Amino acid sequence: MVLGLRSKNRKGTSVQLDYLIFVQEIKPWPPSQSLKSAQSLLLQWENGDQSSGSCTSNVGDGKVEFSESFRLSVTLCKEVSRKGTARDSYLKNYLEFNLYESRNDKAMKGQLLGSAVINLADYGIIMDAVTINAPIHFKKSSRSMVPAVLYVNIQQFDRDRSSLSKQVSLDKDGSETVSEVTNEGNDDEVEIASFTDDDDGSSHSSLPVSSSALESRRGSPGQSDKKGIRNS
């Protein structure tokens, strides 16, 4: 399957990622005497205008444990690479958490207590699971308030079964090229497909390439293989 989208940022590329977000807990709790009366909390998350959800939990001993997870699809836009930059840099993409005191039926949110924000662009393509400590900023704060932290674990979705990378890039002549590489656990070969938009028509190419061949070409980028594949 080919990713059918066009990058609006013509200076960089867009990378589509699937995250598995695991909302662990908030601690310490309560951070202040005024929040001791809160018995049940509702945590609502948002990423842009299209993705949102919520989870509830009762207040425990010194913490609020949620232990809820959800899948989040995100498109990160790369910033223009700078000379001397060792890693990719992405435009800001926020995952926002809003904490409410839930009402008796737990389905309705009550008063907004505070919020926490995670910038997904700081993490980009995650190879190993990472736990993030996001400080909660409360609407009503005081000097005696103890800082409370939201603990969130983020990892790549379904990483063990397949490794999926979708990228939208630009050819040297300005035309858009969409490519996708999928590595299955038991497959010895991967198929690389490229599609180029053209006013007079479109050219399709599909070549089975073994893993060893890919490694060989990476080691000697200035040479063509025996099949006559030219470097772009």
PDB file of C-alpha atoms in Angstrom:
ATOM      1  CA  MET A   1       0.000   0.000   0.000  1.00  0.00           C
ATOM      2  CA  VAL A   2       1.316   3.432  -0.890  1.00  0.00           C
ATOM      3  CA  LEU A   3       0.829   6.425   1.345  1.00  0.00           C
ATOM      4  CA  GLY A   4      -1.384   8.767  -0.667  1.00  0.00           C
ATOM      5  CA  LEU A   5      -0.689  12.208   0.657  1.00  0.00           C
ATOM      6  CA  ARG A   6       1.149  15.258  -0.578  1.00  0.00           C
ATOM      7  CA  SER A   7       3.515  17.196   1.629  1.00  0.00           C
ATOM      8  CA  LYS A   8       2.617  20.849   2.026  1.00  0.00           C
ATOM      9  CA  ASN A   9       6.056  21.536   3.434  1.00  0.00           C
ATOM     10  CA  ARG A  10       8.027  21.476   0.191  1.00  0.00           C
ATOM     11  CA  LYS A  11      11.308  22.150   1.977  1.00  0.00           C
ATOM     12  CA  GLY A  12      11.217  18.974   4.064  1.00  0.00           C
ATOM     13  CA  THR A  13       9.420  15.655   4.418  1.00  0.00           C
ATOM     14  CA  SER A  14       6.500  14.246   6.379  1.00  0.00           C
ATOM     15  CA  VAL A  15       6.774  11.026   8.380  1.00  0.00           C
ATOM     16  CA  GLN A  16       3.670   9.127   9.500  1.00  0.00           C
ATOM     17  CA  LEU A  17       4.060   7.258  12.788  1.00  0.00           C
ATOM     18  CA  ASP A  18       1.861   5.042  14.944  1.00  0.00           C
ATOM     19  CA  TYR A  19       2.429   5.382  18.685  1.00  0.00           C
ATOM     20  CA  LEU A  20       1.145   3.232  21.534  1.00  0.00           C
ATOM     21  CA  ILE A  21       0.478   5.616  24.424  1.00  0.00           C
ATOM     22  CA  PHE A  22       0.241   4.099  27.911  1.00  0.00           C
ATOM     23  CA  VAL A  23      -1.099   6.498  30.556  1.00  0.00           C
ATOM     24  CA  GLN A  24       0.298   5.211  33.826  1.00  0.00           C
ATOM     25  CA  GLU A  25      -0.381   7.448  36.829  1.00  0.00           C
ATOM     26  CA  ILE A  26      -0.275  10.846  38.485  1.00  0.00           C
ATOM     27  CA  LYS A  27       1.751  11.253  41.650  1.00  0.00           C
ATOM     28  CA  PRO A  28       2.082  12.517  44.272  1.00  0.00           C
ATOM     29  CA  TRP A  29      -1.587  13.075  45.030  1.00  0.00           C
ATOM     30  CA  PRO A  30      -3.114  15.247  46.346  1.00  0.00           C
ATOM     31  CA  PRO A  31      -0.709  18.077  45.509  1.00  0.00           C
ATOM     32  CA  SER A  32      -2.598  20.470  47.812  1.00  0.00           C
ATOM     33  CA  GLN A  33      -5.115  20.433  50.658  1.00  0.00           C
ATOM     34  CA  SER A  34      -7.830  21.883  48.418  1.00  0.00           C
ATOM     35  CA  LEU A  35      -7.753  18.781  46.183  1.00  0.00           C
ATOM     36  CA  LYS A  36      -8.220  16.266  48.995  1.00  0.00           C
ATOM     37  CA  SER A  37     -11.962  16.258  48.375  1.00  0.00           C
ATOM     38  CA  ALA A  38     -11.561  14.991  44.795  1.00  0.00           C
ATOM     39  CA  GLN A  39     -12.452  11.290  44.834  1.00  0.00           C
ATOM     40  CA  SER A  40     -12.586  10.566  41.092  1.00  0.00           C
ATOM     41  CA  LEU A  41     -10.661  12.193  38.232  1.00  0.00           C
ATOM     42  CA  LEU A  42     -11.140  12.301  34.468  1.00  0.00           C
ATOM     43  CA  LEU A  43      -8.115  12.698  32.187  1.00  0.00           C
ATOM     44  CA  GLN A  44      -8.874  13.884  28.651  1.00  0.00           C
ATOM     45  CA  TRP A  45      -6.234  13.767  25.896  1.00  0.00           C
ATOM     46  CA  GLU A  46      -6.152  15.617  22.576  1.00  0.00           C
ATOM     47  CA  ASN A  47      -3.872  15.677  19.541  1.00  0.00           C
ATOM     48  CA  GLY A  48      -5.046  18.277  17.054  1.00  0.00           C
ATOM     49  CA  ASP A  49      -8.710  18.490  16.104  1.00  0.00           C
ATOM     50  CA  GLN A  50      -9.227  14.876  15.016  1.00  0.00           C
ATOM     51  CA  SER A  51      -7.802  12.699  17.813  1.00  0.00           C
ATOM     52  CA  SER A  52      -9.103  12.716  21.385  1.00  0.00           C
ATOM     53  CA  GLY A  53     -10.184  10.426  24.195  1.00  0.00           C
ATOM     54  CA  SER A  54     -10.463  10.140  27.961  1.00  0.00           C
ATOM     55  CA  CYS A  55     -10.067   7.816  30.932  1.00  0.00           C
ATOM     56  CA  THR A  56     -11.191   7.934  34.559  1.00  0.00           C
ATOM     57  CA  SER A  57      -9.784   6.703  37.832  1.00  0.00           C
ATOM     58  CA  ASN A  58     -10.492   6.831  41.529  1.00  0.00           C
ATOM     59  CA  VAL A  59      -7.981   8.525  43.789  1.00  0.00           C
ATOM     60  CA  GLY A  60      -5.675   6.032  45.486  1.00  0.00           C
ATOM     61  CA  ASP A  61      -3.152   6.224  48.292  1.00  0.00           C
ATOM     62  CA  GLY A  62      -0.719   8.949  47.283  1.00  0.00           C
ATOM     63  CA  LYS A  63      -1.366   8.595  43.544  1.00  0.00           C
ATOM     64  CA  VAL A  64      -3.999   8.355  40.815  1.00  0.00           C
ATOM     65  CA  GLU A  65      -3.502   5.217  38.729  1.00  0.00           C
ATOM     66  CA  PHE A  66      -5.037   5.067  35.229  1.00  0.00           C
ATOM     67  CA  SER A  67      -3.227   2.176  33.453  1.00  0.00           C
ATOM     68  CA  GLU A  68      -4.974   2.969  30.170  1.00  0.00           C
ATOM     69  CA  SER A  69      -3.506   2.760  26.661  1.00  0.00           C
ATOM     70  CA  PHE A  70      -4.493   3.992  23.213  1.00  0.00           C
ATOM     71  CA  ARG A  71      -3.106   4.049  19.688  1.00  0.00           C
ATOM     72  CA  LEU A  72      -2.239   7.423  18.157  1.00  0.00           C
ATOM     73  CA  SER A  73      -1.392   8.058  14.489  1.00  0.00           C
ATOM     74  CA  VAL A  74       0.731  11.162  14.022  1.00  0.00           C
ATOM     75  CA  THR A  75       2.237  12.915  11.009  1.00  0.00           C
ATOM     76  CA  LEU A  76       5.456  14.709  11.898  1.00  0.00           C
ATOM     77  CA  CYS A  77       6.880  17.311   9.515  1.00  0.00           C
ATOM     78  CA  LYS A  78      10.654  17.517   9.346  1.00  0.00           C
ATOM     79  CA  GLU A  79      12.302  20.881   9.629  1.00  0.00           C
ATOM     80  CA  VAL A  80      14.847  21.921   7.025  1.00  0.00           C
ATOM     81  CA  SER A  81      18.102  20.168   7.918  1.00  0.00           C
ATOM     82  CA  ARG A  82      20.849  22.377   9.231  1.00  0.00           C
ATOM     83  CA  LYS A  83      24.529  21.851   8.714  1.00  0.00           C
ATOM     84  CA  GLY A  84      26.094  20.001  11.603  1.00  0.00           C
ATOM     85  CA  THR A  85      22.758  18.649  12.865  1.00  0.00           C
ATOM     86  CA  ALA A  86      23.205  15.020  13.960  1.00  0.00           C
ATOM     87  CA  ARG A  87      19.527  14.044  14.325  1.00  0.00           C
ATOM     88  CA  ASP A  88      16.261  14.820  12.566  1.00  0.00           C
ATOM     89  CA  SER A  89      14.301  17.800  13.820  1.00  0.00           C
ATOM     90  CA  TYR A  90      10.496  17.988  13.554  1.00  0.00           C
ATOM     91  CA  LEU A  91       7.923  20.733  13.781  1.00  0.00           C
ATOM     92  CA  LYS A  92       6.062  20.856  17.099  1.00  0.00           C
ATOM     93  CA  ASN A  93       3.225  18.370  17.549  1.00  0.00           C
ATOM     94  CA  TYR A  94       1.508  18.470  20.940  1.00  0.00           C
ATOM     95  CA  LEU A  95      -0.282  15.737  22.864  1.00  0.00           C
ATOM     96  CA  GLU A  96      -2.325  17.584  25.498  1.00  0.00           C
ATOM     97  CA  PHE A  97      -3.771  16.149  28.711  1.00  0.00           C
ATOM     98  CA  ASN A  98      -6.485  17.983  30.670  1.00  0.00           C
ATOM     99  CA  LEU A  99      -7.341  16.846  34.186  1.00  0.00           C
ATOM    100  CA  TYR A 100     -10.896  17.259  35.487  1.00  0.00           C
ATOM    101  CA  GLU A 101     -12.709  16.350  38.659  1.00  0.00           C
ATOM    102  CA  SER A 102     -15.276  13.861  37.403  1.00  0.00           C
ATOM    103  CA  ARG A 103     -18.878  13.936  38.552  1.00  0.00           C
ATOM    104  CA  ASN A 104     -20.777  11.136  40.255  1.00  0.00           C
ATOM    105  CA  ASP A 105     -21.622   9.299  37.020  1.00  0.00           C
ATOM    106  CA  LYS A 106     -17.937   9.497  35.913  1.00  0.00           C
ATOM    107  CA  ALA A 107     -19.057  10.096  32.334  1.00  0.00           C
ATOM    108  CA  MET A 108     -19.244  13.868  32.690  1.00  0.00           C
ATOM    109  CA  LYS A 109     -16.288  16.084  33.417  1.00  0.00           C
ATOM    110  CA  GLY A 110     -16.501  18.721  36.081  1.00  0.00           C
ATOM    111  CA  GLN A 111     -14.114  21.503  36.957  1.00  0.00           C
ATOM    112  CA  LEU A 112     -10.803  21.744  35.082  1.00  0.00           C
ATOM    113  CA  LEU A 113      -8.002  21.200  37.574  1.00  0.00           C
ATOM    114  CA  GLY A 114      -4.877  21.380  35.436  1.00  0.00           C
ATOM    115  CA  SER A 115      -3.116  20.270  32.260  1.00  0.00           C
ATOM    116  CA  ALA A 116       0.076  18.661  30.966  1.00  0.00           C
ATOM    117  CA  VAL A 117       1.636  18.799  27.502  1.00  0.00           C
ATOM    118  CA  ILE A 118       4.009  16.455  25.644  1.00  0.00           C
ATOM    119  CA  ASN A 119       5.712  17.584  22.433  1.00  0.00           C
ATOM    120  CA  LEU A 120       5.877  14.443  20.270  1.00  0.00           C
ATOM    121  CA  ALA A 121       8.358  16.176  17.954  1.00  0.00           C
ATOM    122  CA  ASP A 122      10.962  15.848  20.709  1.00  0.00           C
ATOM    123  CA  TYR A 123      10.854  12.053  20.358  1.00  0.00           C
ATOM    124  CA  GLY A 124      10.179  11.449  16.648  1.00  0.00           C
ATOM    125  CA  ILE A 125      10.816   7.846  15.584  1.00  0.00           C
ATOM    126  CA  ILE A 126      10.964   5.850  18.819  1.00  0.00           C
ATOM    127  CA  MET A 127      13.074   2.695  18.668  1.00  0.00           C
ATOM    128  CA  ASP A 128      12.708   1.741  22.341  1.00  0.00           C
ATOM    129  CA  ALA A 129       9.900   2.486  24.783  1.00  0.00           C
ATOM    130  CA  VAL A 130      10.368   5.750  26.657  1.00  0.00           C
ATOM    131  CA  THR A 131       8.701   6.959  29.866  1.00  0.00           C
ATOM    132  CA  ILE A 132       7.921  10.675  29.985  1.00  0.00           C
ATOM    133  CA  ASN A 133       7.399  12.682  33.159  1.00  0.00           C
ATOM    134  CA  ALA A 134       5.054  15.536  32.244  1.00  0.00           C
ATOM    135  CA  PRO A 135       4.538  18.130  34.999  1.00  0.00           C
ATOM    136  CA  ILE A 136       0.925  19.135  35.622  1.00  0.00           C
ATOM    137  CA  HIS A 137       0.195  22.850  35.686  1.00  0.00           C
ATOM    138  CA  PHE A 138      -2.805  23.498  37.932  1.00  0.00           C
ATOM    139  CA  LYS A 139      -5.226  26.371  37.454  1.00  0.00           C
ATOM    140  CA  LYS A 140      -5.112  27.198  41.149  1.00  0.00           C
ATOM    141  CA  SER A 141      -1.628  27.045  42.562  1.00  0.00           C
ATOM    142  CA  SER A 142      -0.042  28.044  45.840  1.00  0.00           C
ATOM    143  CA  ARG A 143       3.387  28.031  47.384  1.00  0.00           C
ATOM    144  CA  SER A 144       2.498  25.031  49.506  1.00  0.00           C
ATOM    145  CA  MET A 145       1.441  22.960  46.473  1.00  0.00           C
ATOM    146  CA  VAL A 146       3.560  19.879  45.784  1.00  0.00           C
ATOM    147  CA  PRO A 147       4.483  19.407  42.087  1.00  0.00           C
ATOM    148  CA  ALA A 148       2.444  16.558  40.584  1.00  0.00           C
ATOM    149  CA  VAL A 149       3.669  14.603  37.547  1.00  0.00           C
ATOM    150  CA  LEU A 150       1.828  12.622  34.868  1.00  0.00           C
ATOM    151  CA  TYR A 151       3.762   9.483  33.896  1.00  0.00           C
ATOM    152  CA  VAL A 152       3.263   8.379  30.282  1.00  0.00           C
ATOM    153  CA  ASN A 153       4.980   5.551  28.394  1.00  0.00           C
ATOM    154  CA  ILE A 154       5.320   5.857  24.602  1.00  0.00           C
ATOM    155  CA  GLN A 155       6.474   3.202  22.154  1.00  0.00           C
ATOM    156  CA  GLN A 156       6.151   2.347  18.494  1.00  0.00           C
ATOM    157  CA  PHE A 157       2.865   0.559  17.747  1.00  0.00           C
ATOM    158  CA  ASP A 158       3.124  -3.115  16.703  1.00  0.00           C
ATOM    159  CA  ARG A 159       6.892  -2.877  16.382  1.00  0.00           C
ATOM    160  CA  ASP A 160       7.534  -6.624  16.852  1.00  0.00           C
ATOM    161  CA  ARG A 161       5.353  -7.772  13.949  1.00  0.00           C
ATOM    162  CA  SER A 162       6.412  -5.267  11.331  1.00  0.00           C
ATOM    163  CA  SER A 163       8.491  -2.166  10.862  1.00  0.00           C
ATOM    164  CA  LEU A 164       6.635   0.364   8.763  1.00  0.00           C
ATOM    165  CA  SER A 165       8.142   3.576   7.481  1.00  0.00           C
ATOM    166  CA  LYS A 166       6.154   5.979   5.335  1.00  0.00           C
ATOM    167  CA  GLN A 167       7.813   9.008   3.843  1.00  0.00           C
ATOM    168  CA  VAL A 168       6.920  11.737   1.414  1.00  0.00           C
ATOM    169  CA  SER A 169       9.913  13.329  -0.301  1.00  0.00           C
ATOM    170  CA  LEU A 170      10.752  15.440  -3.311  1.00  0.00           C
ATOM    171  CA  ASP A 171      12.792  14.566  -6.399  1.00  0.00           C
ATOM    172  CA  LYS A 172      15.530  16.885  -7.565  1.00  0.00           C
ATOM    173  CA  ASP A 173      13.302  18.134 -10.388  1.00  0.00           C
ATOM    174  CA  GLY A 174      10.617  19.196  -7.899  1.00  0.00           C
ATOM    175  CA  SER A 175       8.193  16.311  -8.487  1.00  0.00           C
ATOM    176  CA  GLU A 176       6.821  14.463  -5.481  1.00  0.00           C
ATOM    177  CA  THR A 177       7.841  10.893  -4.748  1.00  0.00           C
ATOM    178  CA  VAL A 178       6.072   8.645  -2.262  1.00  0.00           C
ATOM    179  CA  SER A 179       7.889   5.600  -0.932  1.00  0.00           C
ATOM    180  CA  GLU A 180       7.174   2.931   1.639  1.00  0.00           C
ATOM    181  CA  VAL A 181       9.290   0.059   2.939  1.00  0.00           C
ATOM    182  CA  THR A 182       7.779  -2.772   4.963  1.00  0.00           C
ATOM    183  CA  ASN A 183       9.930  -5.414   6.668  1.00  0.00           C
ATOM    184  CA  GLU A 184       8.093  -8.567   7.754  1.00  0.00           C
ATOM    185  CA  GLY A 185       9.658 -10.835  10.338  1.00  0.00           C
ATOM    186  CA  ASN A 186       9.898 -13.970   8.113  1.00  0.00           C
ATOM    187  CA  ASP A 187      10.563 -12.314   4.752  1.00  0.00           C
ATOM    188  CA  ASP A 188      14.039 -12.368   3.225  1.00  0.00           C
ATOM    189  CA  GLU A 189      13.174  -9.764   0.637  1.00  0.00           C
ATOM    190  CA  VAL A 190      11.481  -6.405   0.639  1.00  0.00           C
ATOM    191  CA  GLU A 191       9.846  -4.723  -2.278  1.00  0.00           C
ATOM    192  CA  ILE A 192      10.608  -1.097  -2.995  1.00  0.00           C
ATOM    193  CA  ALA A 193       8.012   0.799  -4.989  1.00  0.00           C
ATOM    194  CA  SER A 194       8.200   4.366  -6.240  1.00  0.00           C
ATOM    195  CA  PHE A 195       5.571   6.486  -7.940  1.00  0.00           C
ATOM    196  CA  THR A 196       6.405   9.766  -9.670  1.00  0.00           C
ATOM    197  CA  ASP A 197       3.758  12.319 -10.668  1.00  0.00           C
ATOM    198  CA  ASP A 198       4.226  13.576 -14.229  1.00  0.00           C
ATOM    199  CA  ASP A 199       2.105  15.680 -16.581  1.00  0.00           C
ATOM    200  CA  ASP A 200       2.627  13.274 -19.515  1.00  0.00           C
ATOM    201  CA  GLY A 201       2.084  10.092 -17.524  1.00  0.00           C
ATOM    202  CA  SER A 202       3.410   8.118 -14.588  1.00  0.00           C
ATOM    203  CA  SER A 203       6.258   5.661 -14.323  1.00  0.00           C
ATOM    204  CA  HIS A 204       6.050   2.651 -11.974  1.00  0.00           C
ATOM    205  CA  SER A 205       9.004   0.549 -10.918  1.00  0.00           C
ATOM    206  CA  SER A 206       9.085  -2.424  -8.558  1.00  0.00           C
ATOM    207  CA  LEU A 207      12.268  -4.308  -7.736  1.00  0.00           C
ATOM    208  CA  PRO A 208      12.752  -7.194  -5.264  1.00  0.00           C
ATOM    209  CA  VAL A 209      15.861  -6.369  -3.261  1.00  0.00           C
ATOM    210  CA  SER A 210      17.438  -8.675  -0.690  1.00  0.00           C
ATOM    211  CA  SER A 211      18.711  -7.410   2.637  1.00  0.00           C
ATOM    212  CA  SER A 212      22.317  -8.176   1.701  1.00  0.00           C
ATOM    213  CA  ALA A 213      21.953  -6.203  -1.490  1.00  0.00           C
ATOM    214  CA  LEU A 214      20.694  -3.215   0.431  1.00  0.00           C
ATOM    215  CA  GLU A 215      23.647  -3.373   2.778  1.00  0.00           C
ATOM    216  CA  SER A 216      26.045  -3.690  -0.157  1.00  0.00           C
ATOM    217  CA  ARG A 217      24.617  -0.627  -1.846  1.00  0.00           C
ATOM    218  CA  ARG A 218      24.841   1.368   1.335  1.00  0.00           C
ATOM    219  CA  GLY A 219      28.504   0.478   1.636  1.00  0.00           C
ATOM    220  CA  SER A 220      29.352   1.547  -1.935  1.00  0.00           C
ATOM    221  CA  PRO A 221      26.914   4.307  -2.960  1.00  0.00           C
ATOM    222  CA  GLY A 222      29.061   5.347  -5.927  1.00  0.00           C
ATOM    223  CA  GLN A 223      28.672   2.040  -7.817  1.00  0.00           C
ATOM    224  CA  SER A 224      25.806   0.444  -9.742  1.00  0.00           C
ATOM    225  CA  ASP A 225      24.976  -3.237  -9.326  1.00  0.00           C
ATOM    226  CA  LYS A 226      25.021  -5.806 -12.107  1.00  0.00           C
ATOM    227  CA  LYS A 227      21.332  -5.275 -12.839  1.00  0.00           C
ATOM    228  CA  GLY A 228      22.036  -1.727 -13.957  1.00  0.00           C
ATOM    229  CA  ILE A 229      20.327   0.106 -11.121  1.00  0.00           C
ATOM    230  CA  ARG A 230      21.443   3.690 -11.231  1.00  0.00           C
ATOM    231  CA  ASN A 231      21.859   5.896  -8.217  1.00  0.00           C
ATOM    232  CA  SER A 232      19.367   8.684  -7.978  1.00  0.00           C
TER     233      SER A 232
END
